[in-house]
PDB file of C-alpha atoms in Angstrom:
ATOM      1  CA  ASP Z   1       0.000   0.000   0.000  1.00 66.00           C
ATOM      2  CA  GLN Z   2       2.087   2.895  -1.299  1.00 77.00           C
ATOM      3  CA  GLN Z   3       1.053   6.195   0.202  1.00 90.00           C
ATOM      4  CA  VAL Z   4       3.426   8.104  -2.074  1.00 93.00           C
ATOM      5  CA  LYS Z   5       3.604   7.108  -5.716  1.00 93.00           C
ATOM      6  CA  GLN Z   6       5.877   8.086  -8.545  1.00 94.00           C
ATOM      7  CA  ASN Z   7       4.341   6.308 -11.485  1.00 90.00           C
ATOM      8  CA  SER Z   8       7.131   7.035 -13.959  1.00 94.00           C
ATOM      9  CA  PRO Z   9      10.203   4.935 -13.134  1.00 93.00           C
ATOM     10  CA  SER Z  10      12.232   6.866 -15.697  1.00 96.00           C
ATOM     11  CA  LEU Z  11      12.184  10.022 -17.789  1.00 97.00           C
ATOM     12  CA  SER Z  12      14.441  11.271 -20.577  1.00 97.00           C
ATOM     13  CA  VAL Z  13      14.650  14.926 -21.506  1.00 98.00           C
ATOM     14  CA  GLN Z  14      16.788  16.926 -23.907  1.00 98.00           C
ATOM     15  CA  GLU Z  15      19.242  19.400 -22.411  1.00 97.00           C
ATOM     16  CA  GLY Z  16      17.726  22.874 -22.156  1.00 97.00           C
ATOM     17  CA  ARG Z  17      14.156  21.600 -22.096  1.00 98.00           C
ATOM     18  CA  ILE Z  18      11.817  21.343 -19.130  1.00 98.00           C
ATOM     19  CA  SER Z  19      11.779  18.223 -16.939  1.00 98.00           C
ATOM     20  CA  ILE Z  20       8.545  17.490 -15.113  1.00 98.00           C
ATOM     21  CA  LEU Z  21       8.544  14.837 -12.416  1.00 98.00           C
ATOM     22  CA  ASN Z  22       5.253  13.809 -10.883  1.00 98.00           C
ATOM     23  CA  CYS Z  23       4.215  12.456  -7.520  1.00 97.00           C
ATOM     24  CA  ASP Z  24       0.829  11.389  -6.146  1.00 97.00           C
ATOM     25  CA  TYR Z  25      -0.113  10.716  -2.569  1.00 96.00           C
ATOM     26  CA  THR Z  26      -3.084   9.123  -0.902  1.00 95.00           C
ATOM     27  CA  ASN Z  27      -2.960  10.357   2.690  1.00 91.00           C
ATOM     28  CA  SER Z  28      -4.602  13.753   3.168  1.00 92.00           C
ATOM     29  CA  MET Z  29      -2.800  14.103   6.513  1.00 92.00           C
ATOM     30  CA  PHE Z  30       0.497  14.869   4.807  1.00 93.00           C
ATOM     31  CA  ASP Z  31       1.326  18.512   5.417  1.00 91.00           C
ATOM     32  CA  TYR Z  32       4.837  18.883   4.047  1.00 93.00           C
ATOM     33  CA  PHE Z  33       6.370  17.611   0.846  1.00 95.00           C
ATOM     34  CA  LEU Z  34       9.978  17.360  -0.247  1.00 94.00           C
ATOM     35  CA  TRP Z  35      12.017  16.393  -3.264  1.00 96.00           C
ATOM     36  CA  TYR Z  36      15.377  14.707  -2.979  1.00 95.00           C
ATOM     37  CA  LYS Z  37      17.944  13.984  -5.647  1.00 95.00           C
ATOM     38  CA  LYS Z  38      20.200  10.963  -5.505  1.00 92.00           C
ATOM     39  CA  TYR Z  39      23.351  10.198  -7.461  1.00 92.00           C
ATOM     40  CA  PRO Z  40      24.779   6.661  -7.538  1.00 85.00           C
ATOM     41  CA  ALA Z  41      26.889   5.769  -4.496  1.00 80.00           C
ATOM     42  CA  GLU Z  42      25.691   8.868  -2.628  1.00 85.00           C
ATOM     43  CA  GLY Z  43      22.891   9.517  -0.174  1.00 89.00           C
ATOM     44  CA  PRO Z  44      19.847  11.558  -1.252  1.00 91.00           C
ATOM     45  CA  THR Z  45      20.297  15.326  -1.240  1.00 91.00           C
ATOM     46  CA  PHE Z  46      17.484  17.644  -0.246  1.00 89.00           C
ATOM     47  CA  LEU Z  47      16.354  19.726  -3.218  1.00 94.00           C
ATOM     48  CA  ILE Z  48      13.215  21.683  -2.482  1.00 94.00           C
ATOM     49  CA  SER Z  49      10.159  21.496  -0.257  1.00 93.00           C
ATOM     50  CA  ILE Z  50       6.640  22.868  -0.004  1.00 95.00           C
ATOM     51  CA  SER Z  51       4.188  23.248   2.813  1.00 93.00           C
ATOM     52  CA  SER Z  52       0.588  22.184   2.310  1.00 94.00           C
ATOM     53  CA  ILE Z  53      -0.539  25.789   2.803  1.00 94.00           C
ATOM     54  CA  LYS Z  54       1.213  26.792  -0.407  1.00 95.00           C
ATOM     55  CA  ASP Z  55       0.721  25.727  -3.996  1.00 96.00           C
ATOM     56  CA  LYS Z  56       4.084  26.728  -5.422  1.00 97.00           C
ATOM     57  CA  ASN Z  57       7.658  27.117  -4.298  1.00 97.00           C
ATOM     58  CA  GLU Z  58      10.602  28.178  -6.442  1.00 97.00           C
ATOM     59  CA  ASP Z  59      14.334  27.852  -5.979  1.00 96.00           C
ATOM     60  CA  GLY Z  60      16.391  28.780  -9.001  1.00 97.00           C
ATOM     61  CA  ARG Z  61      15.769  26.295 -11.777  1.00 97.00           C
ATOM     62  CA  PHE Z  62      13.545  24.160  -9.544  1.00 98.00           C
ATOM     63  CA  THR Z  63       9.851  24.752  -8.909  1.00 98.00           C
ATOM     64  CA  VAL Z  64       7.510  22.500  -6.980  1.00 98.00           C
ATOM     65  CA  PHE Z  65       3.760  22.693  -7.506  1.00 98.00           C
ATOM     66  CA  LEU Z  66       1.206  21.259  -5.111  1.00 98.00           C
ATOM     67  CA  ASN Z  67      -2.409  20.471  -5.986  1.00 97.00           C
ATOM     68  CA  LYS Z  68      -3.997  19.408  -2.725  1.00 96.00           C
ATOM     69  CA  SER Z  69      -7.390  18.625  -4.157  1.00 96.00           C
ATOM     70  CA  ALA Z  70      -5.793  16.190  -6.594  1.00 97.00           C
ATOM     71  CA  LYS Z  71      -3.228  15.001  -4.034  1.00 96.00           C
ATOM     72  CA  HIS Z  72      -0.576  15.636  -6.642  1.00 97.00           C
ATOM     73  CA  LEU Z  73       2.718  17.443  -6.718  1.00 97.00           C
ATOM     74  CA  SER Z  74       5.229  17.993  -9.443  1.00 98.00           C
ATOM     75  CA  LEU Z  75       8.806  19.155  -9.752  1.00 98.00           C
ATOM     76  CA  HIS Z  76       9.756  21.314 -12.722  1.00 98.00           C
ATOM     77  CA  ILE Z  77      13.376  21.749 -13.730  1.00 98.00           C
ATOM     78  CA  VAL Z  78      14.010  24.525 -16.240  1.00 98.00           C
ATOM     79  CA  PRO Z  79      16.296  24.442 -18.103  1.00 98.00           C
ATOM     80  CA  SER Z  80      17.407  20.853 -17.647  1.00 98.00           C
ATOM     81  CA  GLN Z  81      21.135  20.212 -17.528  1.00 97.00           C
ATOM     82  CA  PRO Z  82      23.120  16.968 -17.914  1.00 96.00           C
ATOM     83  CA  GLY Z  83      24.175  17.268 -14.260  1.00 96.00           C
ATOM     84  CA  ASP Z  84      20.522  16.924 -13.284  1.00 97.00           C
ATOM     85  CA  SER Z  85      20.617  13.270 -14.348  1.00 97.00           C
ATOM     86  CA  ALA Z  86      19.849  11.383 -11.135  1.00 97.00           C
ATOM     87  CA  VAL Z  87      17.076   9.582  -9.303  1.00 95.00           C
ATOM     88  CA  TYR Z  88      14.489  11.935  -7.827  1.00 97.00           C
ATOM     89  CA  PHE Z  89      12.493  10.950  -4.760  1.00 95.00           C
ATOM     90  CA  CYS Z  90       9.318  12.597  -3.653  1.00 95.00           C
ATOM     91  CA  ALA Z  91       8.678  12.470   0.108  1.00 93.00           C
ATOM     92  CA  ALA Z  92       5.699  13.386   2.263  1.00 93.00           C
ATOM     93  CA  TYR Z  93       5.634  14.178   5.955  1.00 87.00           C
ATOM     94  CA  TYR Z  94       3.155  14.520   8.783  1.00 83.00           C
ATOM     95  CA  GLY Z  95       3.623  14.195  12.508  1.00 76.00           C
ATOM     96  CA  GLN Z  96       6.728  12.089  12.767  1.00 71.00           C
ATOM     97  CA  ASN Z  97       6.114  10.098   9.629  1.00 77.00           C
ATOM     98  CA  PHE Z  98       8.280  10.399   6.566  1.00 82.00           C
ATOM     99  CA  VAL Z  99       7.129   8.460   3.498  1.00 89.00           C
ATOM    100  CA  PHE Z 100       9.189   8.297   0.336  1.00 91.00           C
ATOM    101  CA  GLY Z 101       8.113   7.411  -3.167  1.00 92.00           C
ATOM    102  CA  PRO Z 102       9.987   4.778  -5.209  1.00 90.00           C
ATOM    103  CA  GLY Z 103      11.838   7.381  -7.273  1.00 93.00           C
ATOM    104  CA  THR Z 104      12.049   8.490 -10.905  1.00 95.00           C
ATOM    105  CA  ARG Z 105      15.293   8.215 -12.828  1.00 96.00           C
ATOM    106  CA  LEU Z 106      15.848  11.372 -14.876  1.00 98.00           C
ATOM    107  CA  SER Z 107      18.240  11.321 -17.806  1.00 98.00           C
ATOM    108  CA  VAL Z 108      19.092  14.641 -19.401  1.00 98.00           C
ATOM    109  CA  LEU Z 109      20.513  14.071 -22.854  1.00 96.00           C
ATOM    110  CA  PRO Z 110      23.078  16.498 -24.270  1.00 91.00           C
TER     111      PRO Z 110
ATOM    112  CA  LYS A   1      30.707  21.458   8.645  1.00 63.00           C
ATOM    113  CA  ALA A   2      31.255  17.732   8.117  1.00 77.00           C
ATOM    114  CA  GLY A   3      28.351  15.765   6.646  1.00 92.00           C
ATOM    115  CA  VAL A   4      26.706  12.595   7.835  1.00 95.00           C
ATOM    116  CA  THR A   5      29.131   9.693   7.838  1.00 96.00           C
ATOM    117  CA  GLN A   6      28.335   6.007   7.759  1.00 97.00           C
ATOM    118  CA  THR A   7      30.602   3.053   8.354  1.00 97.00           C
ATOM    119  CA  PRO A   8      31.319   0.681   6.859  1.00 97.00           C
ATOM    120  CA  ARG A   9      30.466   1.647   3.290  1.00 96.00           C
ATOM    121  CA  TYR A  10      30.271  -1.936   2.071  1.00 96.00           C
ATOM    122  CA  LEU A  11      29.620  -5.173   3.906  1.00 96.00           C
ATOM    123  CA  ILE A  12      29.163  -8.794   2.908  1.00 97.00           C
ATOM    124  CA  LYS A  13      27.589 -11.196   5.381  1.00 97.00           C
ATOM    125  CA  THR A  14      26.082 -14.672   5.221  1.00 97.00           C
ATOM    126  CA  ARG A  15      22.586 -15.720   6.167  1.00 97.00           C
ATOM    127  CA  GLY A  16      22.039 -16.136   9.889  1.00 97.00           C
ATOM    128  CA  GLN A  17      24.782 -13.709  10.890  1.00 98.00           C
ATOM    129  CA  GLN A  18      24.193 -10.369  12.514  1.00 98.00           C
ATOM    130  CA  VAL A  19      25.497  -6.952  11.502  1.00 98.00           C
ATOM    131  CA  THR A  20      25.950  -3.541  13.091  1.00 98.00           C
ATOM    132  CA  LEU A  21      26.033  -0.355  11.063  1.00 98.00           C
ATOM    133  CA  SER A  22      27.174   2.998  12.376  1.00 98.00           C
ATOM    134  CA  CYS A  23      26.099   6.561  11.660  1.00 98.00           C
ATOM    135  CA  SER A  24      27.642   9.839  12.817  1.00 97.00           C
ATOM    136  CA  PRO A  25      25.264  12.769  12.304  1.00 96.00           C
ATOM    137  CA  ILE A  26      26.147  16.338  11.456  1.00 94.00           C
ATOM    138  CA  SER A  27      27.494  18.129  14.503  1.00 94.00           C
ATOM    139  CA  GLY A  28      24.615  19.612  16.496  1.00 92.00           C
ATOM    140  CA  HIS A  29      21.971  17.379  14.962  1.00 92.00           C
ATOM    141  CA  ARG A  30      19.995  15.429  17.526  1.00 92.00           C
ATOM    142  CA  SER A  31      17.739  13.351  15.306  1.00 92.00           C
ATOM    143  CA  VAL A  32      18.955  10.311  13.398  1.00 94.00           C
ATOM    144  CA  SER A  33      16.741   8.265  11.103  1.00 94.00           C
ATOM    145  CA  TRP A  34      17.486   5.021   9.318  1.00 96.00           C
ATOM    146  CA  TYR A  35      16.132   3.894   5.956  1.00 94.00           C
ATOM    147  CA  GLN A  36      16.400   0.796   3.815  1.00 95.00           C
ATOM    148  CA  GLN A  37      16.574   1.232   0.064  1.00 91.00           C
ATOM    149  CA  THR A  38      15.961  -1.676  -2.292  1.00 87.00           C
ATOM    150  CA  PRO A  39      15.393  -1.576  -6.067  1.00 77.00           C
ATOM    151  CA  GLY A  40      11.833  -0.555  -6.863  1.00 68.00           C
ATOM    152  CA  GLN A  41      10.900   0.053  -3.219  1.00 73.00           C
ATOM    153  CA  GLY A  42      12.291   3.494  -2.694  1.00 77.00           C
ATOM    154  CA  LEU A  43      13.312   4.380   0.817  1.00 87.00           C
ATOM    155  CA  GLN A  44      11.576   2.453   3.572  1.00 90.00           C
ATOM    156  CA  PHE A  45      11.665   4.099   6.981  1.00 90.00           C
ATOM    157  CA  LEU A  46      13.155   1.929   9.717  1.00 94.00           C
ATOM    158  CA  PHE A  47      13.253   4.095  12.832  1.00 91.00           C
ATOM    159  CA  GLU A  48      14.193   7.468  14.217  1.00 92.00           C
ATOM    160  CA  TYR A  49      16.134   8.333  17.343  1.00 93.00           C
ATOM    161  CA  PHE A  50      16.111  11.658  19.107  1.00 92.00           C
ATOM    162  CA  SER A  51      18.144  12.375  22.230  1.00 90.00           C
ATOM    163  CA  GLU A  52      18.867   8.667  22.732  1.00 93.00           C
ATOM    164  CA  THR A  53      15.192   7.697  22.548  1.00 93.00           C
ATOM    165  CA  GLN A  54      13.431   5.924  19.724  1.00 92.00           C
ATOM    166  CA  ARG A  55      10.515   8.200  18.870  1.00 85.00           C
ATOM    167  CA  ASN A  56       9.256   6.621  15.674  1.00 86.00           C
ATOM    168  CA  LYS A  57       9.416   3.179  14.133  1.00 88.00           C
ATOM    169  CA  GLY A  58       8.589   1.822  10.707  1.00 88.00           C
ATOM    170  CA  ASN A  59       7.060  -1.486   9.793  1.00 87.00           C
ATOM    171  CA  PHE A  60      10.078  -3.783  10.053  1.00 93.00           C
ATOM    172  CA  PRO A  61      10.501  -7.005  12.052  1.00 95.00           C
ATOM    173  CA  GLY A  62      12.134  -7.023  15.460  1.00 95.00           C
ATOM    174  CA  ARG A  63      15.376  -8.308  13.926  1.00 97.00           C
ATOM    175  CA  PHE A  64      16.038  -4.676  13.067  1.00 97.00           C
ATOM    176  CA  SER A  65      16.997  -2.582  16.052  1.00 97.00           C
ATOM    177  CA  GLY A  66      18.940   0.540  16.794  1.00 97.00           C
ATOM    178  CA  ARG A  67      20.228   2.839  19.449  1.00 97.00           C
ATOM    179  CA  GLN A  68      21.591   6.318  19.849  1.00 97.00           C
ATOM    180  CA  PHE A  69      24.395   7.440  22.097  1.00 96.00           C
ATOM    181  CA  SER A  70      24.744  10.633  24.098  1.00 95.00           C
ATOM    182  CA  ASN A  71      26.877  12.182  21.343  1.00 93.00           C
ATOM    183  CA  SER A  72      23.992  11.518  18.891  1.00 94.00           C
ATOM    184  CA  ARG A  73      25.912   8.827  17.038  1.00 97.00           C
ATOM    185  CA  SER A  74      23.630   5.945  16.162  1.00 98.00           C
ATOM    186  CA  GLU A  75      23.978   2.260  15.422  1.00 98.00           C
ATOM    187  CA  MET A  76      21.631  -0.080  13.657  1.00 98.00           C
ATOM    188  CA  ASN A  77      21.713  -3.819  14.206  1.00 98.00           C
ATOM    189  CA  VAL A  78      20.199  -6.569  12.118  1.00 97.00           C
ATOM    190  CA  SER A  79      20.170 -10.057  13.597  1.00 95.00           C
ATOM    191  CA  THR A  80      19.672 -13.397  11.847  1.00 97.00           C
ATOM    192  CA  LEU A  81      20.305 -11.940   8.426  1.00 97.00           C
ATOM    193  CA  GLU A  82      18.147 -13.027   5.497  1.00 97.00           C
ATOM    194  CA  LEU A  83      18.873 -12.744   1.784  1.00 96.00           C
ATOM    195  CA  GLY A  84      16.134 -10.114   1.520  1.00 94.00           C
ATOM    196  CA  ASP A  85      18.037  -7.841   3.878  1.00 96.00           C
ATOM    197  CA  SER A  86      20.486  -7.068   1.078  1.00 96.00           C
ATOM    198  CA  ALA A  87      20.017  -3.350   0.531  1.00 95.00           C
ATOM    199  CA  LEU A  88      21.481   0.095   0.854  1.00 94.00           C
ATOM    200  CA  TYR A  89      21.006   1.342   4.404  1.00 97.00           C
ATOM    201  CA  LEU A  90      20.855   5.101   4.705  1.00 96.00           C
ATOM    202  CA  CYS A  91      21.128   7.241   7.751  1.00 96.00           C
ATOM    203  CA  ALA A  92      19.831  10.812   7.894  1.00 94.00           C
ATOM    204  CA  SER A  93      20.214  13.490  10.526  1.00 94.00           C
ATOM    205  CA  SER A  94      18.364  16.670  11.337  1.00 90.00           C
ATOM    206  CA  PHE A  95      18.592  19.287  14.070  1.00 87.00           C
ATOM    207  CA  ASP A  96      15.249  18.772  15.691  1.00 77.00           C
ATOM    208  CA  ARG A  97      11.868  18.113  14.187  1.00 65.00           C
ATOM    209  CA  THR A  98      12.985  19.734  10.989  1.00 63.00           C
ATOM    210  CA  TYR A  99      11.780  18.495   7.676  1.00 70.00           C
ATOM    211  CA  GLU A 100      15.029  18.704   5.789  1.00 78.00           C
ATOM    212  CA  GLN A 101      17.095  15.687   6.660  1.00 87.00           C
ATOM    213  CA  TYR A 102      20.684  15.302   5.533  1.00 91.00           C
ATOM    214  CA  PHE A 103      21.610  11.868   4.323  1.00 93.00           C
ATOM    215  CA  GLY A 104      24.840   9.951   4.577  1.00 95.00           C
ATOM    216  CA  PRO A 105      26.261   7.970   1.644  1.00 94.00           C
ATOM    217  CA  GLY A 106      24.814   4.706   2.924  1.00 95.00           C
ATOM    218  CA  THR A 107      26.124   1.252   3.760  1.00 96.00           C
ATOM    219  CA  ARG A 108      25.685  -1.346   1.030  1.00 95.00           C
ATOM    220  CA  LEU A 109      24.894  -4.673   2.734  1.00 97.00           C
ATOM    221  CA  THR A 110      25.013  -7.877   0.742  1.00 97.00           C
ATOM    222  CA  VAL A 111      23.755 -11.076   2.332  1.00 97.00           C
ATOM    223  CA  THR A 112      24.843 -14.326   0.675  1.00 97.00           C
TER     224      THR A 112
END
């Protein structure tokens, strides 16, 4: 029973274009959402987060959108760069519970 | 500021053995969480320690246990290893009940 889902295991995007990574959740109790990036042989690195009281948060090339009614969030990377190639995990939090999605592997092609 | 460190980085054990993994959090961080990552499963939460007390636990069998010391360093122990325990074990630290955890590089455990 996955509470946080990332239905696309992989995504390929051309350098310079927009990358859109999607995440769906089932538990309406989640009140904070995060995206992490993970390179091989390294631990995940925090990327960007959003509180449930907001619908958008931007940090440089990264923007996270939250649609609470649809229980959906997305991460936009513009423009995409080859160094963005990694596995991206969506995570949701409430109380003391952290739940991670299975990840989406992004490949940015030069 | 030094990051989260985990030792050892790689470990090979046989079924039935036990293993202890170590995690040193970022200086000043009091919360340490442990996760198991397997292909296709993402990160599965094991447990969290704060000020030497376990304050949250995931849905793993009792063979998985942990502890935290007064200097916030944490250890995780797995007894009676099974083949399915082969995974990357990640440790993450945070200052308090902050959302942004900082992860270590992980310990790759292989059970044969």
